[in-house]
Amino acid sequence: MREILIPADRLSARVLELGHQITETYRGTTPLLVSILKGGVVFLTDLMRSISIPHHIDFLQLSSYDGGTKSTGTVRLLSDLATDIGGRDVLIVEDIVDTGLTLQYLRKQLEIRQPKSLRVCALLNKVEARQVDVHIDFVGFDIPSQFVVGYGLDYDEKYRNLPYIGVLDMK
Ligand code: IMP
Ligand code: MG
């Protein structure tokens, strides 16, 4: 039904490297890591344990998929942050950037609140699926335009618990 695209050991090795990069980028500050529910949660909890400087975490929930595998193109804010991000160093932690529409929407929403800095860390990047140009500061893996699940990512709420990234066989 599915094949493994990125095994668990490659995921953890790369998350460790990203954590080191983020540690160096933000040394001397206390960044706020903003995780996007629900898919980004598994990545965030591993990533934060590979960051060795003090930082805060917060969550918001967006939706552009209604249980399917294609973006609907309309992004909705389902639940907002608890933190005032004005003057903060904010790092958006995303599981995957596909069309880029979600990230474009989120950047706009957060920029209005005037953070001191706003960067993006995405575990997975579907380069060829991009519809809008969005900058990603820290990328885990560039992947082909296939629908992937596992390590937080779901298909219709299933497969989030897989310890690896797998490709869903849509046939
Ligand atoms: P975008 O707005 O098209 O960039 O989509 C971003 C969001 O769609 C991600 O945060 C995921 O929640 C979801 N998504 C995109 N591609 C996949 C995939 O291959 N598997 C699971 N979820 C995905
Ligand atoms: Mg997501």
PDB file of C-alpha atoms and ligand atoms in Angstrom:
ATOM      1  CA  MET A   1       0.000   0.000   0.000  1.00  0.00           C
ATOM      2  CA  ARG A   2       2.900   2.328   0.601  1.00  0.00           C
ATOM      3  CA  GLU A   3       6.666   2.444   0.239  1.00  0.00           C
ATOM      4  CA  ILE A   4       9.153   4.092   2.566  1.00  0.00           C
ATOM      5  CA  LEU A   5      10.520   7.371   1.187  1.00  0.00           C
ATOM      6  CA  ILE A   6      12.521   8.513   4.223  1.00  0.00           C
ATOM      7  CA  PRO A   7      13.332   5.950   6.930  1.00  0.00           C
ATOM      8  CA  ALA A   8      13.315   6.874  10.623  1.00  0.00           C
ATOM      9  CA  ASP A   9      17.113   6.995  10.975  1.00  0.00           C
ATOM     10  CA  ARG A  10      17.459   9.528   8.132  1.00  0.00           C
ATOM     11  CA  LEU A  11      14.698  11.630   9.660  1.00  0.00           C
ATOM     12  CA  SER A  12      16.356  11.763  13.071  1.00  0.00           C
ATOM     13  CA  ALA A  13      19.807  12.512  11.606  1.00  0.00           C
ATOM     14  CA  ARG A  14      18.425  15.418   9.566  1.00  0.00           C
ATOM     15  CA  VAL A  15      16.316  16.776  12.445  1.00  0.00           C
ATOM     16  CA  LEU A  16      19.482  16.850  14.555  1.00  0.00           C
ATOM     17  CA  GLU A  17      21.289  18.888  11.855  1.00  0.00           C
ATOM     18  CA  LEU A  18      18.362  21.319  11.561  1.00  0.00           C
ATOM     19  CA  GLY A  19      18.365  21.723  15.355  1.00  0.00           C
ATOM     20  CA  HIS A  20      22.059  22.644  15.302  1.00  0.00           C
ATOM     21  CA  GLN A  21      21.516  25.196  12.500  1.00  0.00           C
ATOM     22  CA  ILE A  22      18.592  26.748  14.368  1.00  0.00           C
ATOM     23  CA  THR A  23      20.606  26.844  17.604  1.00  0.00           C
ATOM     24  CA  GLU A  24      23.392  28.798  15.880  1.00  0.00           C
ATOM     25  CA  THR A  25      21.015  31.149  14.036  1.00  0.00           C
ATOM     26  CA  TYR A  26      19.169  32.128  17.228  1.00  0.00           C
ATOM     27  CA  ARG A  27      21.987  31.990  19.794  1.00  0.00           C
ATOM     28  CA  GLY A  28      21.570  34.842  22.322  1.00  0.00           C
ATOM     29  CA  THR A  29      17.814  35.096  21.714  1.00  0.00           C
ATOM     30  CA  THR A  30      14.743  33.156  22.866  1.00  0.00           C
ATOM     31  CA  PRO A  31      12.874  32.289  19.670  1.00  0.00           C
ATOM     32  CA  LEU A  32       9.241  31.273  19.564  1.00  0.00           C
ATOM     33  CA  LEU A  33       8.685  28.083  17.596  1.00  0.00           C
ATOM     34  CA  VAL A  34       5.234  28.100  16.018  1.00  0.00           C
ATOM     35  CA  SER A  35       3.989  24.669  15.075  1.00  0.00           C
ATOM     36  CA  ILE A  36       1.085  24.081  12.713  1.00  0.00           C
ATOM     37  CA  LEU A  37      -1.419  21.578  14.047  1.00  0.00           C
ATOM     38  CA  LYS A  38      -1.776  18.806  13.572  1.00  0.00           C
ATOM     39  CA  GLY A  39       0.799  17.566  11.058  1.00  0.00           C
ATOM     40  CA  GLY A  40       3.721  19.612  12.390  1.00  0.00           C
ATOM     41  CA  VAL A  41       3.569  18.325  15.949  1.00  0.00           C
ATOM     42  CA  VAL A  42       5.723  15.212  15.627  1.00  0.00           C
ATOM     43  CA  PHE A  43       8.437  17.202  13.843  1.00  0.00           C
ATOM     44  CA  LEU A  44       8.304  19.996  16.442  1.00  0.00           C
ATOM     45  CA  THR A  45       8.689  17.679  19.422  1.00  0.00           C
ATOM     46  CA  ASP A  46      11.779  16.048  17.893  1.00  0.00           C
ATOM     47  CA  LEU A  47      13.189  19.336  16.610  1.00  0.00           C
ATOM     48  CA  MET A  48      12.920  21.149  19.959  1.00  0.00           C
ATOM     49  CA  ARG A  49      14.950  18.415  21.641  1.00  0.00           C
ATOM     50  CA  SER A  50      17.765  19.031  19.152  1.00  0.00           C
ATOM     51  CA  ILE A  51      17.809  22.788  19.888  1.00  0.00           C
ATOM     52  CA  SER A  52      20.099  23.596  22.800  1.00  0.00           C
ATOM     53  CA  ILE A  53      19.180  27.245  23.452  1.00  0.00           C
ATOM     54  CA  PRO A  54      16.101  28.366  25.438  1.00  0.00           C
ATOM     55  CA  HIS A  55      12.993  28.733  23.295  1.00  0.00           C
ATOM     56  CA  HIS A  56       9.239  28.859  23.606  1.00  0.00           C
ATOM     57  CA  ILE A  57       6.630  26.924  21.665  1.00  0.00           C
ATOM     58  CA  ASP A  58       3.101  27.706  20.558  1.00  0.00           C
ATOM     59  CA  PHE A  59       0.543  26.233  18.198  1.00  0.00           C
ATOM     60  CA  LEU A  60      -2.025  27.254  15.652  1.00  0.00           C
ATOM     61  CA  GLN A  61      -4.292  25.308  13.407  1.00  0.00           C
ATOM     62  CA  LEU A  62      -4.963  25.952   9.753  1.00  0.00           C
ATOM     63  CA  SER A  63      -6.899  24.029   7.203  1.00  0.00           C
ATOM     64  CA  SER A  64      -6.749  23.872   3.426  1.00  0.00           C
ATOM     65  CA  TYR A  65      -7.432  20.164   2.972  1.00  0.00           C
ATOM     66  CA  ASP A  66     -10.800  18.628   3.649  1.00  0.00           C
ATOM     67  CA  GLY A  67      -9.640  15.088   4.162  1.00  0.00           C
ATOM     68  CA  GLY A  68      -8.404  14.650   0.595  1.00  0.00           C
ATOM     69  CA  THR A  69      -5.027  14.807  -1.100  1.00  0.00           C
ATOM     70  CA  LYS A  70      -5.454  18.058  -3.042  1.00  0.00           C
ATOM     71  CA  SER A  71      -5.277  21.536  -1.544  1.00  0.00           C
ATOM     72  CA  THR A  72      -8.614  23.323  -1.747  1.00  0.00           C
ATOM     73  CA  GLY A  73      -6.709  26.572  -2.234  1.00  0.00           C
ATOM     74  CA  THR A  74      -8.634  28.277   0.560  1.00  0.00           C
ATOM     75  CA  VAL A  75      -6.780  28.496   3.864  1.00  0.00           C
ATOM     76  CA  ARG A  76      -8.713  28.943   7.108  1.00  0.00           C
ATOM     77  CA  LEU A  77      -7.428  29.795  10.582  1.00  0.00           C
ATOM     78  CA  LEU A  78      -9.072  27.225  12.845  1.00  0.00           C
ATOM     79  CA  SER A  79      -7.326  28.219  16.078  1.00  0.00           C
ATOM     80  CA  ASP A  80      -4.871  31.012  16.879  1.00  0.00           C
ATOM     81  CA  LEU A  81      -1.686  31.364  18.922  1.00  0.00           C
ATOM     82  CA  ALA A  82      -1.829  32.068  22.655  1.00  0.00           C
ATOM     83  CA  THR A  83       1.338  34.197  22.440  1.00  0.00           C
ATOM     84  CA  ASP A  84       1.696  37.866  21.461  1.00  0.00           C
ATOM     85  CA  ILE A  85       4.418  37.647  18.806  1.00  0.00           C
ATOM     86  CA  GLY A  86       5.067  41.407  18.536  1.00  0.00           C
ATOM     87  CA  GLY A  87       8.845  41.973  18.811  1.00  0.00           C
ATOM     88  CA  ARG A  88       9.559  38.221  19.018  1.00  0.00           C
ATOM     89  CA  ASP A  89      11.884  36.090  16.899  1.00  0.00           C
ATOM     90  CA  VAL A  90       9.391  33.695  15.354  1.00  0.00           C
ATOM     91  CA  LEU A  91      10.175  30.429  13.596  1.00  0.00           C
ATOM     92  CA  ILE A  92       7.307  28.716  11.789  1.00  0.00           C
ATOM     93  CA  VAL A  93       7.759  24.945  11.990  1.00  0.00           C
ATOM     94  CA  GLU A  94       5.892  23.235   9.137  1.00  0.00           C
ATOM     95  CA  ASP A  95       5.693  19.571   8.274  1.00  0.00           C
ATOM     96  CA  ILE A  96       5.479  20.074   4.508  1.00  0.00           C
ATOM     97  CA  VAL A  97       5.268  22.852   1.937  1.00  0.00           C
ATOM     98  CA  ASP A  98       3.306  21.793  -1.142  1.00  0.00           C
ATOM     99  CA  THR A  99       1.602  24.537  -3.198  1.00  0.00           C
ATOM    100  CA  GLY A 100       2.912  27.127  -0.732  1.00  0.00           C
ATOM    101  CA  LEU A 101      -0.549  28.644  -0.249  1.00  0.00           C
ATOM    102  CA  THR A 102      -0.728  27.732   3.447  1.00  0.00           C
ATOM    103  CA  LEU A 103       2.657  29.246   4.177  1.00  0.00           C
ATOM    104  CA  GLN A 104       1.929  32.391   2.164  1.00  0.00           C
ATOM    105  CA  TYR A 105      -1.295  32.896   4.123  1.00  0.00           C
ATOM    106  CA  LEU A 106       0.389  32.246   7.459  1.00  0.00           C
ATOM    107  CA  ARG A 107       3.313  34.586   6.767  1.00  0.00           C
ATOM    108  CA  LYS A 108       0.880  37.386   5.950  1.00  0.00           C
ATOM    109  CA  GLN A 109      -1.146  36.766   9.109  1.00  0.00           C
ATOM    110  CA  LEU A 110       1.928  36.755  11.338  1.00  0.00           C
ATOM    111  CA  GLU A 111       3.734  39.691   9.665  1.00  0.00           C
ATOM    112  CA  ILE A 112       0.782  41.959  10.522  1.00  0.00           C
ATOM    113  CA  ARG A 113       1.582  41.323  14.198  1.00  0.00           C
ATOM    114  CA  GLN A 114       5.102  42.742  13.704  1.00  0.00           C
ATOM    115  CA  PRO A 115       7.458  40.058  14.979  1.00  0.00           C
ATOM    116  CA  LYS A 116      11.126  41.074  15.216  1.00  0.00           C
ATOM    117  CA  SER A 117      11.984  38.321  12.736  1.00  0.00           C
ATOM    118  CA  LEU A 118      10.006  35.637  10.922  1.00  0.00           C
ATOM    119  CA  ARG A 119      11.622  32.525   9.501  1.00  0.00           C
ATOM    120  CA  VAL A 120      10.370  29.166   8.281  1.00  0.00           C
ATOM    121  CA  CYS A 121      11.573  25.628   8.917  1.00  0.00           C
ATOM    122  CA  ALA A 122       9.909  22.896   6.854  1.00  0.00           C
ATOM    123  CA  LEU A 123      10.740  19.218   7.153  1.00  0.00           C
ATOM    124  CA  LEU A 124       9.579  18.409   3.625  1.00  0.00           C
ATOM    125  CA  ASN A 125       9.547  20.540   0.501  1.00  0.00           C
ATOM    126  CA  LYS A 126       7.648  19.545  -2.643  1.00  0.00           C
ATOM    127  CA  VAL A 127       9.555  21.891  -4.930  1.00  0.00           C
ATOM    128  CA  GLU A 128       7.715  21.048  -8.161  1.00  0.00           C
ATOM    129  CA  ALA A 129       4.239  21.513  -6.644  1.00  0.00           C
ATOM    130  CA  ARG A 130       4.805  25.165  -5.774  1.00  0.00           C
ATOM    131  CA  GLN A 131       2.126  27.608  -6.978  1.00  0.00           C
ATOM    132  CA  VAL A 132       3.296  30.686  -5.091  1.00  0.00           C
ATOM    133  CA  ASP A 133       6.828  31.774  -4.283  1.00  0.00           C
ATOM    134  CA  VAL A 134       7.550  31.359  -0.564  1.00  0.00           C
ATOM    135  CA  HIS A 135      10.960  31.466   1.087  1.00  0.00           C
ATOM    136  CA  ILE A 136      11.930  28.569   3.385  1.00  0.00           C
ATOM    137  CA  ASP A 137      14.934  29.229   5.631  1.00  0.00           C
ATOM    138  CA  PHE A 138      15.541  25.671   6.869  1.00  0.00           C
ATOM    139  CA  VAL A 139      14.536  22.661   4.731  1.00  0.00           C
ATOM    140  CA  GLY A 140      14.763  19.027   5.838  1.00  0.00           C
ATOM    141  CA  PHE A 141      14.277  17.208   2.539  1.00  0.00           C
ATOM    142  CA  ASP A 142      13.235  18.139  -1.001  1.00  0.00           C
ATOM    143  CA  ILE A 143      10.798  15.456  -2.155  1.00  0.00           C
ATOM    144  CA  PRO A 144       8.906  14.657  -5.382  1.00  0.00           C
ATOM    145  CA  SER A 145       5.251  15.648  -5.817  1.00  0.00           C
ATOM    146  CA  GLN A 146       3.771  12.505  -4.307  1.00  0.00           C
ATOM    147  CA  PHE A 147       1.322  12.318  -1.429  1.00  0.00           C
ATOM    148  CA  VAL A 148       3.267  11.306   1.658  1.00  0.00           C
ATOM    149  CA  VAL A 149       2.176  10.206   5.120  1.00  0.00           C
ATOM    150  CA  GLY A 150       3.756   9.410   8.467  1.00  0.00           C
ATOM    151  CA  TYR A 151       5.785  11.313  11.076  1.00  0.00           C
ATOM    152  CA  GLY A 152       2.754  13.509  11.773  1.00  0.00           C
ATOM    153  CA  LEU A 153       1.426  13.691   8.210  1.00  0.00           C
ATOM    154  CA  ASP A 154      -1.944  12.125   7.563  1.00  0.00           C
ATOM    155  CA  TYR A 155      -4.319  10.954   4.923  1.00  0.00           C
ATOM    156  CA  ASP A 156      -7.837  11.437   6.312  1.00  0.00           C
ATOM    157  CA  GLU A 157      -6.353  11.445   9.869  1.00  0.00           C
ATOM    158  CA  LYS A 158      -4.618   8.106   9.336  1.00  0.00           C
ATOM    159  CA  TYR A 159      -0.891   7.192   9.358  1.00  0.00           C
ATOM    160  CA  ARG A 160       0.317  10.074  11.577  1.00  0.00           C
ATOM    161  CA  ASN A 161       1.928   7.553  13.905  1.00  0.00           C
ATOM    162  CA  LEU A 162       4.272   5.984  11.334  1.00  0.00           C
ATOM    163  CA  PRO A 163       7.901   6.599  12.412  1.00  0.00           C
ATOM    164  CA  TYR A 164       8.971   7.119   8.765  1.00  0.00           C
ATOM    165  CA  ILE A 165       7.755   9.102   5.737  1.00  0.00           C
ATOM    166  CA  GLY A 166       5.920   6.829   3.324  1.00  0.00           C
ATOM    167  CA  VAL A 167       4.319   7.299  -0.083  1.00  0.00           C
ATOM    168  CA  LEU A 168       0.623   6.557  -0.222  1.00  0.00           C
ATOM    169  CA  ASP A 169      -0.420   4.314  -3.096  1.00  0.00           C
ATOM    170  CA  MET A 170      -3.482   6.147  -4.425  1.00  0.00           C
ATOM    171  CA  LYS A 171      -4.578   3.290  -6.715  1.00  0.00           C
TER     172      LYS A 171
HETATM  173  P1  IMP B   1       0.118  23.806   0.748  1.00  0.00           P
HETATM  174  O1  IMP B   1      -0.757  24.919   1.209  1.00  0.00           O
HETATM  175  O2  IMP B   1      -0.348  23.223  -0.559  1.00  0.00           O
HETATM  176  O3  IMP B   1       1.586  24.156   0.707  1.00  0.00           O
HETATM  177  O4  IMP B   1      -0.074  22.606   1.758  1.00  0.00           O
HETATM  178  C1  IMP B   1       0.413  22.647   2.986  1.00  0.00           C
HETATM  179  C2  IMP B   1      -0.322  21.688   3.905  1.00  0.00           C
HETATM  180  O5  IMP B   1      -1.001  20.654   3.186  1.00  0.00           O
HETATM  181  C3  IMP B   1       0.671  20.972   4.777  1.00  0.00           C
HETATM  182  O6  IMP B   1       0.915  21.689   5.953  1.00  0.00           O
HETATM  183  C4  IMP B   1       0.000  19.644   5.023  1.00  0.00           C
HETATM  184  O7  IMP B   1      -0.877  19.753   6.118  1.00  0.00           O
HETATM  185  C5  IMP B   1      -0.797  19.388   3.789  1.00  0.00           C
HETATM  186  N1  IMP B   1      -0.078  18.519   2.825  1.00  0.00           N
HETATM  187  C6  IMP B   1       0.525  18.889   1.673  1.00  0.00           C
HETATM  188  N2  IMP B   1       1.087  17.845   1.046  1.00  0.00           N
HETATM  189  C7  IMP B   1       0.846  16.771   1.847  1.00  0.00           C
HETATM  190  C8  IMP B   1       1.201  15.384   1.737  1.00  0.00           C
HETATM  191  O8  IMP B   1       1.871  14.899   0.795  1.00  0.00           O
HETATM  192  N3  IMP B   1       0.791  14.591   2.756  1.00  0.00           N
HETATM  193  C9  IMP B   1       0.064  15.060   3.808  1.00  0.00           C
HETATM  194  N4  IMP B   1      -0.279  16.350   3.953  1.00  0.00           N
HETATM  195  C10 IMP B   1       0.102  17.204   2.976  1.00  0.00           C
HETATM  196 MG    MG B   2       0.428  21.115   7.959  1.00  0.00          MG
END
